[in-house]
Coordinates of C-alpha atoms (C1' of nucleotides) in Angstrom, one line a residue:
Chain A
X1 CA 85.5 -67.7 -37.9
X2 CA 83.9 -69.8 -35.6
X3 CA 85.6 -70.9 -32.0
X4 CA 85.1 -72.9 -29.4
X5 CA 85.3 -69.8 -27.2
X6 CA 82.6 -68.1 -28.8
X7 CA 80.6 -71.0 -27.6
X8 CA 78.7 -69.6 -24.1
X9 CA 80.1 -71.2 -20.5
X10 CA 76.6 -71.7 -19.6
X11 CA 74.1 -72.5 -21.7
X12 CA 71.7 -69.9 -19.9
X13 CA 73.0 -67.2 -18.4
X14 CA 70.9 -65.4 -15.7
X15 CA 70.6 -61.9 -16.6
X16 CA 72.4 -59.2 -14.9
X17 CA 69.6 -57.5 -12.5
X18 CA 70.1 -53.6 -13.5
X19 CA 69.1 -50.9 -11.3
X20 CA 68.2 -52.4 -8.3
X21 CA 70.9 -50.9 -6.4
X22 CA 73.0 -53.9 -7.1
X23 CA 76.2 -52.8 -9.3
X24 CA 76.8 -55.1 -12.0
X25 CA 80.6 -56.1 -11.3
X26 CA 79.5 -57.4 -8.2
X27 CA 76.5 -59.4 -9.8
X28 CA 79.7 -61.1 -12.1
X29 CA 82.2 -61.2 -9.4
X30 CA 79.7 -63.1 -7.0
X31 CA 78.8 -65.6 -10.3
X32 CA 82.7 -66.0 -10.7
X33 CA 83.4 -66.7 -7.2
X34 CA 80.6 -69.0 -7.6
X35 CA 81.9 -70.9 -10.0
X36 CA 85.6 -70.7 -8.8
X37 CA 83.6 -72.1 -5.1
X38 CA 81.8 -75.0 -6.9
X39 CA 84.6 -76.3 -8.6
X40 CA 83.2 -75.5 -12.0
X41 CA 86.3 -73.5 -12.4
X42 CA 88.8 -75.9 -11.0
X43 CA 92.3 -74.3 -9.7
X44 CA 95.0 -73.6 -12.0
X45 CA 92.4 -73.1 -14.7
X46 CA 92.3 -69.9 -16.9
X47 CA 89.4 -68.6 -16.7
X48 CA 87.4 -66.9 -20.3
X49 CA 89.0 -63.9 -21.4
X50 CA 87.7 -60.5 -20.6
X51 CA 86.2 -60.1 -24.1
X52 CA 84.5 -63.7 -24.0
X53 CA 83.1 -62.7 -20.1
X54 CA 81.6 -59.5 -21.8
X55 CA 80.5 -60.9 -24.1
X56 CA 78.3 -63.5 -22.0
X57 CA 77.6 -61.1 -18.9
X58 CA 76.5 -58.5 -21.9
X59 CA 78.8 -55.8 -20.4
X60 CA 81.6 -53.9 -21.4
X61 CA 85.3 -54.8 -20.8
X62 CA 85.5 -52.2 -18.0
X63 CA 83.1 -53.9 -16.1
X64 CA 84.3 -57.6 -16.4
X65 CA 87.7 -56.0 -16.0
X66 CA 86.2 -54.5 -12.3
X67 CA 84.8 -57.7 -11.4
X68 CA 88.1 -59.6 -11.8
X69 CA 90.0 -57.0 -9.6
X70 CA 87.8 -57.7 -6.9
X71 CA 88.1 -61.7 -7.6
X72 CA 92.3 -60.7 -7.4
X73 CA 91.8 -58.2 -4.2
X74 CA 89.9 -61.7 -2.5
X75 CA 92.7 -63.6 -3.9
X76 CA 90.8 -66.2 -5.7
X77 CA 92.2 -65.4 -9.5
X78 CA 95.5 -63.6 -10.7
X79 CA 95.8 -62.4 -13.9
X80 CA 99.3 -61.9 -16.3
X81 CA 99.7 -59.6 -19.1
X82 CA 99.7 -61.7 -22.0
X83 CA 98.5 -64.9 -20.9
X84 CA 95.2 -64.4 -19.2
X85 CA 93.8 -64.6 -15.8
X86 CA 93.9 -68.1 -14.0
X87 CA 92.0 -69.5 -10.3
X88 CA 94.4 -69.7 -8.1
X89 CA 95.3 -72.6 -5.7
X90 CA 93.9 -73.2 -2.5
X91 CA 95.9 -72.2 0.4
X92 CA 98.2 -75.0 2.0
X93 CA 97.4 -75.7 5.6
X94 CA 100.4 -74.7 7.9
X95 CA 99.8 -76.0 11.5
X96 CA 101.7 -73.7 13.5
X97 CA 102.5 -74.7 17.5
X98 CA 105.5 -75.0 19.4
X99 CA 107.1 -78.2 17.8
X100 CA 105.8 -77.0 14.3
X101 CA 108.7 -77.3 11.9
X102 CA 108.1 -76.3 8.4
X103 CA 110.2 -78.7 6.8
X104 CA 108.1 -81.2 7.9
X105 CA 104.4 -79.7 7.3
X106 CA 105.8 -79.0 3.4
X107 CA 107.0 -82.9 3.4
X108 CA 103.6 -84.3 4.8
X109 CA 101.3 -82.0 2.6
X110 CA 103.1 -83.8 -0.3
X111 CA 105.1 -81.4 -1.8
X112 CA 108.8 -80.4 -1.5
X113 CA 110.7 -78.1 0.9
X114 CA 113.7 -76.2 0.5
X115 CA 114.6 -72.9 2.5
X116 CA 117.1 -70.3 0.5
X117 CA 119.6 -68.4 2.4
X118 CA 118.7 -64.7 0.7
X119 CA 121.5 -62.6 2.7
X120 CA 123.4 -62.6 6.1
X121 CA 125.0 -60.0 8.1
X122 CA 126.6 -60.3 11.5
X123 CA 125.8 -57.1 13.6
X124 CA 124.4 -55.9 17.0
X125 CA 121.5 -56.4 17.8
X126 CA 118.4 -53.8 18.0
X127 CA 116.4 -53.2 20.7
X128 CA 113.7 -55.5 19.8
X129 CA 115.5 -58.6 18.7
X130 CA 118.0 -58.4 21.9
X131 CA 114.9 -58.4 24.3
X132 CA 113.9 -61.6 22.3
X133 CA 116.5 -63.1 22.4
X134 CA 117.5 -62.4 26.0
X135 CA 120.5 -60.0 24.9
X136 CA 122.2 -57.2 25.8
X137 CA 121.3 -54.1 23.8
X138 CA 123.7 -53.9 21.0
X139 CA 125.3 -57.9 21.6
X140 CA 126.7 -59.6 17.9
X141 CA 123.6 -61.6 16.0
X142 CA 123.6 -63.1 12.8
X143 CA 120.7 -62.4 10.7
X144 CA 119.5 -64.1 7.5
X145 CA 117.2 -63.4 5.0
X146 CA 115.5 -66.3 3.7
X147 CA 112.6 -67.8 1.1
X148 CA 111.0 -70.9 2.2
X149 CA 109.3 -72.6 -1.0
X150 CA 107.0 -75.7 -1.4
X151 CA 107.9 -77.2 -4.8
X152 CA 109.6 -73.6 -5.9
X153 CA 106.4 -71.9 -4.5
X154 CA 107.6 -69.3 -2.5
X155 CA 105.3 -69.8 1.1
X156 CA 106.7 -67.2 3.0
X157 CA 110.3 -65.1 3.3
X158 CA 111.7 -64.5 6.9
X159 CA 114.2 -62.4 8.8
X160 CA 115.8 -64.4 11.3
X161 CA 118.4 -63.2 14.2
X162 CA 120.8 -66.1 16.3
X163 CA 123.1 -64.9 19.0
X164 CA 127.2 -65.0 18.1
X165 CA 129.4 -66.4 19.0
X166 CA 127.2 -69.7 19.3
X167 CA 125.9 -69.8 16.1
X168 CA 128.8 -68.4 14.2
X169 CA 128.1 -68.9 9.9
X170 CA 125.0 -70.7 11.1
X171 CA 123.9 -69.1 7.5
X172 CA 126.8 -71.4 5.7
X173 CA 125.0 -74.3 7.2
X174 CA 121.4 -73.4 6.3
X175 CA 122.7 -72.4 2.8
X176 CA 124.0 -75.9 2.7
X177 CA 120.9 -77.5 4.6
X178 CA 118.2 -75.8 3.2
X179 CA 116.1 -75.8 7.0
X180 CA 116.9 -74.2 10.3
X181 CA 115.8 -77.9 11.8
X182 CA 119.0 -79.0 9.9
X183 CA 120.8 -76.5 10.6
X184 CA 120.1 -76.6 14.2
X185 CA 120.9 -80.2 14.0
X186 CA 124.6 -79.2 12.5
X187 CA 124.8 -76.6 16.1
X188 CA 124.5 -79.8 18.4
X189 CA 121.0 -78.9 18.9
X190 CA 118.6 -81.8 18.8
X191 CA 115.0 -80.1 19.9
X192 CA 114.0 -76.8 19.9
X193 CA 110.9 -75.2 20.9
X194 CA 108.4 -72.2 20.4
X195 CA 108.3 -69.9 23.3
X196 CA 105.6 -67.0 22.1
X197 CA 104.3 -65.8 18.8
X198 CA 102.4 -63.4 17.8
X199 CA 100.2 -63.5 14.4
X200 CA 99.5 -59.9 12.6
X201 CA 98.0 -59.4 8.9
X202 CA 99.3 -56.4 6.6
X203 CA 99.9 -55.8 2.6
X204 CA 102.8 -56.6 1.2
X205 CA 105.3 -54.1 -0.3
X206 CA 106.7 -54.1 -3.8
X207 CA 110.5 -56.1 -2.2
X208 CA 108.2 -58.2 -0.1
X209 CA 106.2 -59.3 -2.8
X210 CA 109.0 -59.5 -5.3
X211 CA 110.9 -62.2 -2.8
X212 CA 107.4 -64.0 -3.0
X213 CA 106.6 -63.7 -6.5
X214 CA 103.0 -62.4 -5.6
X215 CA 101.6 -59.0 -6.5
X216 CA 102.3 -55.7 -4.2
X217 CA 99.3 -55.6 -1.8
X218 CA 98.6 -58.8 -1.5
X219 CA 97.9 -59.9 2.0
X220 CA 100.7 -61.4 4.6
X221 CA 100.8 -63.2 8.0
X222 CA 103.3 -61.5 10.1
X223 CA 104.0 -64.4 12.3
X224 CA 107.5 -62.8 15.0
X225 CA 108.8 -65.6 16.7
X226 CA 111.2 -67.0 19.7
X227 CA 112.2 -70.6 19.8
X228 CA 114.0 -71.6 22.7
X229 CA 116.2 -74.7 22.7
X230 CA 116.3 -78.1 25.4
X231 CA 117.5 -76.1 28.2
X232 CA 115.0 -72.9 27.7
X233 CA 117.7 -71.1 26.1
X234 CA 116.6 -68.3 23.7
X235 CA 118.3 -69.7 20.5
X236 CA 116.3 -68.0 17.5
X237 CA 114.0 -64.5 17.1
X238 CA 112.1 -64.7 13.8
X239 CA 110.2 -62.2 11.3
X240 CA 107.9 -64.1 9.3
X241 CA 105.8 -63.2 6.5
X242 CA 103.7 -65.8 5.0
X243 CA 101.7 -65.0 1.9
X244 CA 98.0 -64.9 2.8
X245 CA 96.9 -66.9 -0.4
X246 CA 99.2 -69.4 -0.5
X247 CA 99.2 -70.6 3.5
X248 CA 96.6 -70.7 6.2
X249 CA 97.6 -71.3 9.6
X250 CA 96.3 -74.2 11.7
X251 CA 96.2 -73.1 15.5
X252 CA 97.1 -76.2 17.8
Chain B
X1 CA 84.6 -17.5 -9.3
X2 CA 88.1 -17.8 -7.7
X3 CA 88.1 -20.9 -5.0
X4 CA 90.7 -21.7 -2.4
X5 CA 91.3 -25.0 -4.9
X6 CA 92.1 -23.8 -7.8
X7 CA 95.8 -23.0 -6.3
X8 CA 97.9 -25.7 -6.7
X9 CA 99.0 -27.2 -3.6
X10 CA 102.9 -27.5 -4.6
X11 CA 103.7 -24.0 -6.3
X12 CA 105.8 -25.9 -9.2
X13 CA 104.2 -29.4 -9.9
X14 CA 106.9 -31.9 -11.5
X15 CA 105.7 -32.8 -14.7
X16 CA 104.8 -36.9 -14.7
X17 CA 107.0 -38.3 -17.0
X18 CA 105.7 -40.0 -19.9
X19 CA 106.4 -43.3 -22.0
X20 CA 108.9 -44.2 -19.2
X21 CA 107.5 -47.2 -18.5
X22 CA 105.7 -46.0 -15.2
X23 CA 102.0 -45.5 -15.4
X24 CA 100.7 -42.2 -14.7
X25 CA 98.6 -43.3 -11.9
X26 CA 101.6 -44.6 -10.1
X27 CA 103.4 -41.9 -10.5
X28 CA 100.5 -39.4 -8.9
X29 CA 99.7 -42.0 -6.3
X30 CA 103.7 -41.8 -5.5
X31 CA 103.5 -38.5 -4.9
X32 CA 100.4 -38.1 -3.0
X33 CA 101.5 -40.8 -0.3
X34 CA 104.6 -38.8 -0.1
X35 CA 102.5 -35.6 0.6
X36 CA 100.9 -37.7 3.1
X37 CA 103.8 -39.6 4.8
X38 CA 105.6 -35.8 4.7
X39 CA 102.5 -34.5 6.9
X40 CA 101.9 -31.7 3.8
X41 CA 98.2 -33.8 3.7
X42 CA 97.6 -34.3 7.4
X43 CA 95.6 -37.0 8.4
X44 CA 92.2 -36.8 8.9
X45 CA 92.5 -33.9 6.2
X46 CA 90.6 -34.0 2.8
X47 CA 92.3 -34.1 -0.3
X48 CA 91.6 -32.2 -3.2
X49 CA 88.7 -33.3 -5.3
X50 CA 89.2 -36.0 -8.2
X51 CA 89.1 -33.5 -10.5
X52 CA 91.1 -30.8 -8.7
X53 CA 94.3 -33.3 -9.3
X54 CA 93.2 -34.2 -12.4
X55 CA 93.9 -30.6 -13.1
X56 CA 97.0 -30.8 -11.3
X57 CA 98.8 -33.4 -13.1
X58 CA 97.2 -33.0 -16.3
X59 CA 95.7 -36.4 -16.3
X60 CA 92.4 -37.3 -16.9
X61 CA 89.8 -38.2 -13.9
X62 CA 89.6 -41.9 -14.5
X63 CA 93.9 -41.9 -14.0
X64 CA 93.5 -39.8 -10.8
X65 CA 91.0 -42.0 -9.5
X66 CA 92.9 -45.2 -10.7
X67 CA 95.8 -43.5 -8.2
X68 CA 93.3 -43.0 -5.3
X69 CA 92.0 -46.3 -5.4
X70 CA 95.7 -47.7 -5.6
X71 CA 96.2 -45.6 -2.2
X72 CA 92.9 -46.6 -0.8
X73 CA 94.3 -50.4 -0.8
X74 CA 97.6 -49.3 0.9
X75 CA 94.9 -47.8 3.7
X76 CA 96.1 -44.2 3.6
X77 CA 93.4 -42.8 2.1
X78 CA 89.4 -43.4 2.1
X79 CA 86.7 -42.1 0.2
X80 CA 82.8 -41.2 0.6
X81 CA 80.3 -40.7 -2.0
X82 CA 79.2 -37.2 -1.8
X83 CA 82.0 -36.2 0.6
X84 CA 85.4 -36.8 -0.6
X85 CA 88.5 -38.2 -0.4
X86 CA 90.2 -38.3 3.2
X87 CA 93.3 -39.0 4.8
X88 CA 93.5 -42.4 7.1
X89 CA 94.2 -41.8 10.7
X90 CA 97.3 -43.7 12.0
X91 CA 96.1 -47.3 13.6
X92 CA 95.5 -48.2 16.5
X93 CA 97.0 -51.7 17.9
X94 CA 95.3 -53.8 19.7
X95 CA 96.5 -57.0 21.3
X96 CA 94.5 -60.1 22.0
X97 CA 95.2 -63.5 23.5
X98 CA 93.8 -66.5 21.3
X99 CA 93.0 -68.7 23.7
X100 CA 90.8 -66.4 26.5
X101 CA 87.3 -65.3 25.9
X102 CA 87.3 -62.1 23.6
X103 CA 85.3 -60.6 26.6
X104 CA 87.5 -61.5 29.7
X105 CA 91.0 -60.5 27.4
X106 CA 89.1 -56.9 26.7
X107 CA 88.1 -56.5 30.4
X108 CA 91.5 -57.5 31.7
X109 CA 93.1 -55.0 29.0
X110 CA 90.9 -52.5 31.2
X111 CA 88.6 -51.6 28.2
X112 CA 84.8 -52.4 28.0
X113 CA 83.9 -55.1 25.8
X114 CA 80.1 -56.1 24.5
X115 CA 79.0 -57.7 21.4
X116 CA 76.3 -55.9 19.0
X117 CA 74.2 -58.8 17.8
X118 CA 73.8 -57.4 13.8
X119 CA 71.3 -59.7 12.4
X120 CA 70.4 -63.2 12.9
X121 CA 68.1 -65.9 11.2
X122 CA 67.5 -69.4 11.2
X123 CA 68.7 -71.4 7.9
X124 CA 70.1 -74.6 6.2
X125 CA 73.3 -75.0 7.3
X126 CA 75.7 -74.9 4.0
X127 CA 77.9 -77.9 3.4
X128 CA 81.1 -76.3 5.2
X129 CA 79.0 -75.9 8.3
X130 CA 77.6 -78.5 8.9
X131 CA 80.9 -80.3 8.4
X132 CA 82.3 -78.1 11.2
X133 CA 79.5 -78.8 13.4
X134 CA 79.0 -82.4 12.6
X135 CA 75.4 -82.3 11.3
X136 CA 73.9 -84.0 8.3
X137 CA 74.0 -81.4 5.4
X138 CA 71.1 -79.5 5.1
X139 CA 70.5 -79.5 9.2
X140 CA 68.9 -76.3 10.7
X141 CA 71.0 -73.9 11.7
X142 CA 70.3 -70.1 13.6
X143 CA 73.0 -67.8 12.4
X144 CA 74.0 -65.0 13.4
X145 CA 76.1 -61.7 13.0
X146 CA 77.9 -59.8 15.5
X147 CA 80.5 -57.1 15.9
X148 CA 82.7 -56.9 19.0
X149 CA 84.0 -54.0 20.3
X150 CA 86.3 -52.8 23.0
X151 CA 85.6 -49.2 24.4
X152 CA 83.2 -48.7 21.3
X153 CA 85.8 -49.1 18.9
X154 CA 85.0 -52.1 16.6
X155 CA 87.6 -54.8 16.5
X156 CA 86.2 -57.8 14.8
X157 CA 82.5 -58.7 13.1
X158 CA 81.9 -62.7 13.2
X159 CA 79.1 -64.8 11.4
X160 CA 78.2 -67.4 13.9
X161 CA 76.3 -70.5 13.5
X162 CA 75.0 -73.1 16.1
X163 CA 73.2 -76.1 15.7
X164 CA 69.1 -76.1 16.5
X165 CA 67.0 -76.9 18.2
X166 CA 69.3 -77.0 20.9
X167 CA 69.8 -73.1 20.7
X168 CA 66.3 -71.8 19.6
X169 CA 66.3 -68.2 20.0
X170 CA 70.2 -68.0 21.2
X171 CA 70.5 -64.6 19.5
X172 CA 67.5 -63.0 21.6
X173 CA 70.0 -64.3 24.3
X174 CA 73.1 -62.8 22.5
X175 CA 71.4 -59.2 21.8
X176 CA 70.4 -59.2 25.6
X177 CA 74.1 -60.6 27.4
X178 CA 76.1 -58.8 24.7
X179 CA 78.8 -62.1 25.0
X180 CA 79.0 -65.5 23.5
X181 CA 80.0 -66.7 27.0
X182 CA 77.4 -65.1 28.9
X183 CA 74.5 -66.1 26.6
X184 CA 75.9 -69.8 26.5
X185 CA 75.5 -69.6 30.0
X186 CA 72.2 -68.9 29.7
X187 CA 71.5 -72.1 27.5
X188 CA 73.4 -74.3 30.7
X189 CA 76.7 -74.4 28.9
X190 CA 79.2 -73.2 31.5
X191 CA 82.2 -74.4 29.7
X192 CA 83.2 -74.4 26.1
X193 CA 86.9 -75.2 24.3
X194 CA 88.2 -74.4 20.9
X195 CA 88.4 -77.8 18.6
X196 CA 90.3 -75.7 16.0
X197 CA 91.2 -73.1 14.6
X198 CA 92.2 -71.4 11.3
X199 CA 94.2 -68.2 10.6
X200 CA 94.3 -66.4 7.4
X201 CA 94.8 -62.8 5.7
X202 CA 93.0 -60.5 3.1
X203 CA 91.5 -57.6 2.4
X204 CA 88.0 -56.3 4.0
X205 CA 85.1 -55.6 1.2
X206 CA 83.2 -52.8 1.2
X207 CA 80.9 -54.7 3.3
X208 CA 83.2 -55.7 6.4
X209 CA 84.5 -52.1 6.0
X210 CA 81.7 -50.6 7.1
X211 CA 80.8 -53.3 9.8
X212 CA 84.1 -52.4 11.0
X213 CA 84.5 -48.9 10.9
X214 CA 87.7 -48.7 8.9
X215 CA 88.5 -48.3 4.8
X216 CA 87.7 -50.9 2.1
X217 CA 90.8 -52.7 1.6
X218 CA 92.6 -52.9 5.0
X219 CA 93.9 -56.5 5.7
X220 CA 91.7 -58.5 8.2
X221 CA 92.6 -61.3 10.0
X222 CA 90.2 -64.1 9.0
X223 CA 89.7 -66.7 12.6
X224 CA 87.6 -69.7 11.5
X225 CA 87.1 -71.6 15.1
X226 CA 85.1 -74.4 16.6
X227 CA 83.8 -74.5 19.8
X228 CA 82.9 -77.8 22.1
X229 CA 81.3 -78.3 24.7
X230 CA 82.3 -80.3 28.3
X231 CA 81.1 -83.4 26.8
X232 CA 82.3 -82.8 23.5
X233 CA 79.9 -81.6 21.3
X234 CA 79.8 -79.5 18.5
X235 CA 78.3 -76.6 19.7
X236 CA 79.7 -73.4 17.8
X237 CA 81.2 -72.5 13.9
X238 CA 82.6 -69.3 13.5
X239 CA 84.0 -66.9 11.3
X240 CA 85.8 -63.4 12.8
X241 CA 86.8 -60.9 10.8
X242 CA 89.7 -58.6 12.7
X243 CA 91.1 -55.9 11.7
X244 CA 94.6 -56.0 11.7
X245 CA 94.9 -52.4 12.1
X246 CA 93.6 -52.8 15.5
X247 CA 94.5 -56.6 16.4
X248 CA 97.5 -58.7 16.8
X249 CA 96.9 -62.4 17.6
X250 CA 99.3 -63.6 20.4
X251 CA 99.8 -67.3 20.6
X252 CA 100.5 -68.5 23.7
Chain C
dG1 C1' 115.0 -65.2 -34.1
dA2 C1' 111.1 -62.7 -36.2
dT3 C1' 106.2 -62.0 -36.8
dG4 C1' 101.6 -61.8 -35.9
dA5 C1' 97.6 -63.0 -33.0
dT6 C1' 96.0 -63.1 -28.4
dT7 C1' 95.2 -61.2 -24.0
dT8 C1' 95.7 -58.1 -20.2
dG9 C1' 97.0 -53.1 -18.9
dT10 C1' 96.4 -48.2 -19.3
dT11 C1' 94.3 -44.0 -20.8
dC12 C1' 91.0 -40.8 -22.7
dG13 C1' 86.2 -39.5 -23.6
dT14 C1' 81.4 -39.5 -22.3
dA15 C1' 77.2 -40.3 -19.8
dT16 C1' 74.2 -41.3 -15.9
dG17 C1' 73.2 -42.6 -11.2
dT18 C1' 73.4 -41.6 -6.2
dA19 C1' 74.9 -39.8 -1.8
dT20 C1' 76.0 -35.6 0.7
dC21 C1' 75.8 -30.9 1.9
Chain D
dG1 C1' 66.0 -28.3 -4.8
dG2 C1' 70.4 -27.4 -6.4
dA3 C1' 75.3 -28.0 -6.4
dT4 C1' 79.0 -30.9 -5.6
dA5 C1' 81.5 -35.2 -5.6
dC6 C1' 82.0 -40.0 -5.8
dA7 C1' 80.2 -44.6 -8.2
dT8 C1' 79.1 -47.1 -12.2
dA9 C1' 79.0 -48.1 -17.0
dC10 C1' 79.9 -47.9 -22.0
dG11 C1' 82.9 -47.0 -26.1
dA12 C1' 87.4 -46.6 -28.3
dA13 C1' 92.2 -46.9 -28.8
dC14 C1' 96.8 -48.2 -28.0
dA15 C1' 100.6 -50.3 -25.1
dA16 C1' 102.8 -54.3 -23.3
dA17 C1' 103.4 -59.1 -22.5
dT18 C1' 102.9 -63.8 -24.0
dC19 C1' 102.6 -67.5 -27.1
dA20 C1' 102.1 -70.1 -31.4
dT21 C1' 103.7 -70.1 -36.0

DNA sequence: GATGATTTGTTCGTATGTATC
DNA sequence: GGATACATACGAACAAATCAT
C-alpha cells in the first residue's frame, strides 16, 4: 500500500561516502543534526522512523538505530518505545546571578512556575552544609527535597538546607507557596541574596532522572548554593541539579 | 592452550536472570561496576576481553558490549581498539574562578598553565558567530583551536574565533605566547571583559575525548563567552569545552 | 476494554575492517 | 606478518510500549 511515509524526506539524498574512514552512523547523525540545526526538523517534531531512515540512508536498522543514540547522547532527539523518536526543545535560558530568582526567570520566559515540596526532614546538620550555613557541626536544619517545573516540565530538582529554629515548617509554607521567594516572603524576609556558587556538570542517576522525567545519563548542572539575607545572614545552602537539555545558564 | 583467562574471575557466576524484565546487558553492566566500585577490577586494570565475559555470562558479544558501552557513559570504564577494555582512574578536581584569566587562576593555583594552539584557519564566519561578534554574516573570520592545560594535564579545548583583519595571523601569536591574554597583548589589546556568558552540560564525543585526554562520554562543561575590548568592541567568540571531571566553575 | 498495527528495544548470528602488540 | 581485540555493518527475530480502531 502506498504511504505518505514511503515518500523520501529529500528528494535527493547524498549518498553515504563508504570507506573513506568515515563510519556511516556518523555520516547520518551529522545529516540529522543538520536538519534538527536548520530547522528543517523543527522541535517537538517526530522525526521518520528507523525503518523509513534506512530505508533512505540505504542502511540497516542497526545503523540508523547507532546514529540516533549519538543524536540522544548530544541531547538533540529522545526516543519512546512505542511512539517514535521526537527533536527535542531548545534549552530555556536561566540567567543565574545573585538576585536571580527562578520564579521570576520561568514567568518572563513565558511559561509557568511552580516549585513541589518532594520531602522534608528536620535533622543536624553535616559537615558541609553547617560550614555553609555558618553552623555549628551537628546544629538542627530543615531540608527539602524539591522539583521546580516550567509549565510541568521538570527544570531541575534541588536539596535545600535552612537553619531551625528560624525557619521552622518553612517546607509547610513552600508546599503552600510553591517558591522559596514566597516562602521567604512568609519568614519576614523581604530580599535575599547569592553569596557564592559553584557550577559542576555530571550524569544523572536512575532517582535523579526519575524526579526529572529525563533518561539515566543524561547530563546535569550541579549548581551548590548560599544565599544570604539583608543583613548578610546565611539563610539558605542549596544542591541544585538542573537538567542539561532543558536549561542553559546565563552568567551575569 | 590453557590461558590465565579462561578462569572465571568469580569462582560461582550468578546466573543472569531471564524474562524478568531486566535486560541482560544491565544486569552484566550491574555487576561489573560492582566489581569495580568493590576494588575486585582495580582501576587502571584491564578487564577481561569482550568475549571472555561473553563466555562468562553466557551472553552473546553484541550484549556484553551493549553493557561496556553502558559503563563507558557512566565514565568507569574506557576502551581502545586493539588494546582493550580498562578501568577509569578516579578524577581529579580542579577548581577554576570564572571571571580571572584561565592563565593567572592556574598560576595562582601554583600549577603551570599554557595553551597548545591545535589548528587554526581563516573562514566565513557562520551565522551564530558573527551574531556574537557583531559582523555582517558571512564576514572573515581566523579560527582557531586550542587546548588548555594546567601542569600538562588537559582541562578544557576551546574553538575560538576573532574578527579579521584586525587579527591577521593571531594564532602564529597564540602558538608562540601560549595565552589568549598574552597574545592580545601582542595585537595592543591590554584589557579585555566578558560581554556574556553561557553555561551548559553534555557528554564529550569521541572527538573532544581525545583532545581532552579522558573517555567518550564524560560530561563537559560547555562555556560559550564574549570578550570586549576597552572601547567596547567585539573582539572574541568562544566555545570551551571542560571537563567536569577535572573542573568546577566557581561563581563569584 | 480488546485487538491489531506501528514503532522502538533487545538479542543472536555473521562478516569484515582496523588498530595494537 | 600474524594474532588479538575492538569498530562497524548487515540480517533476522521477537519483545515491549503506544496508539488507533
Amino acid at each position: 500500500m502506498a504511504d505518505a511515509r514511503d515518500i523520501p524526506v529529500t528528494p535527493s539524498e547524498p549518498p553515504l561516502r563508504r570507506g573513506e574512514g568515515l563510519a556511516a552512523w556518523r555520516q547520518i547523525a551529522d545529516a540529522l543534526a543538520g536538519e534538527i540545526g536548520s530547522g528543517a526538523l523543527p522541535a517537538g517534531g517526530q522525526l521518520p522512523t528507523e525503518a523509513a531512515l534506512a530505508k533512505r540512508f540505504g542502511v540497516n536498522r542497526h545503523t540508523v538505530r547507532r546514529a540516533l543514540a549519538s543524536l540522544a547522547e548530544r541531547g538533540l532527539v529522545r526516543a519512546t518505545q512505542g511512539r517514535g523518536t521526537f527533536v527535542e526543545q531548545a534549552p530555556l535560558a536561566y540567567p543565574i546571578g545573585p538576585r536571580t530568582r527562578f520564579s521570576e526567570t520561568v514567568t518572563r520566559a513565558g511559561r509557568e512556575a511552580w516549585g513541589d515540596l518532594l520531602g522534608a526532614r528536620v535533622l543536624a546538620a553535616d559537615a558541609e552544609t553547617a560550614e555553609a550555613l555558618g553552623l555549628a557541626p551537628g546544629a538542627a536544619v530543615v531540608e527539602m527535597l524539591t522539583r521546580h517545573r516550567a509549565d510541568d516540565t521538570p527544570l531541575s530538582t534541588a536539596r535545600t538546607s535552612l537553619p531551625l529554629p528560624r525557619f521552622a515548617a518553612f517546607d509547610a509554607a513552600y508546599a503552600r507557596l510553591g517558591s522559596i521567594t514566597r516562602a521567604f516572603g512568609a519568614f519576614g524576609v523581604d530580599d535575599y541574596t547569592r553569596l557564592s556558587t559553584r557550577v559542576g556538570a555530571r550524569a544523572a542517576s536512575a532517582e535523579e532522572a526519575a524526579r526529572l522525567d529525563i533518561a539515566p545519563g543524561r547530563p546535569l548542572l550541579t549548581v551548590t548554593s548560599v544565599n544570604v539575607d539583608g543583613r548578610g545572614q546565611r539563610i539558605q545552602a542549596t544542591q541544585s541539579l538542573f537538567s542539561a537539555d532543558r536549561v542553559e545558564l546565563i552568567l551575569e
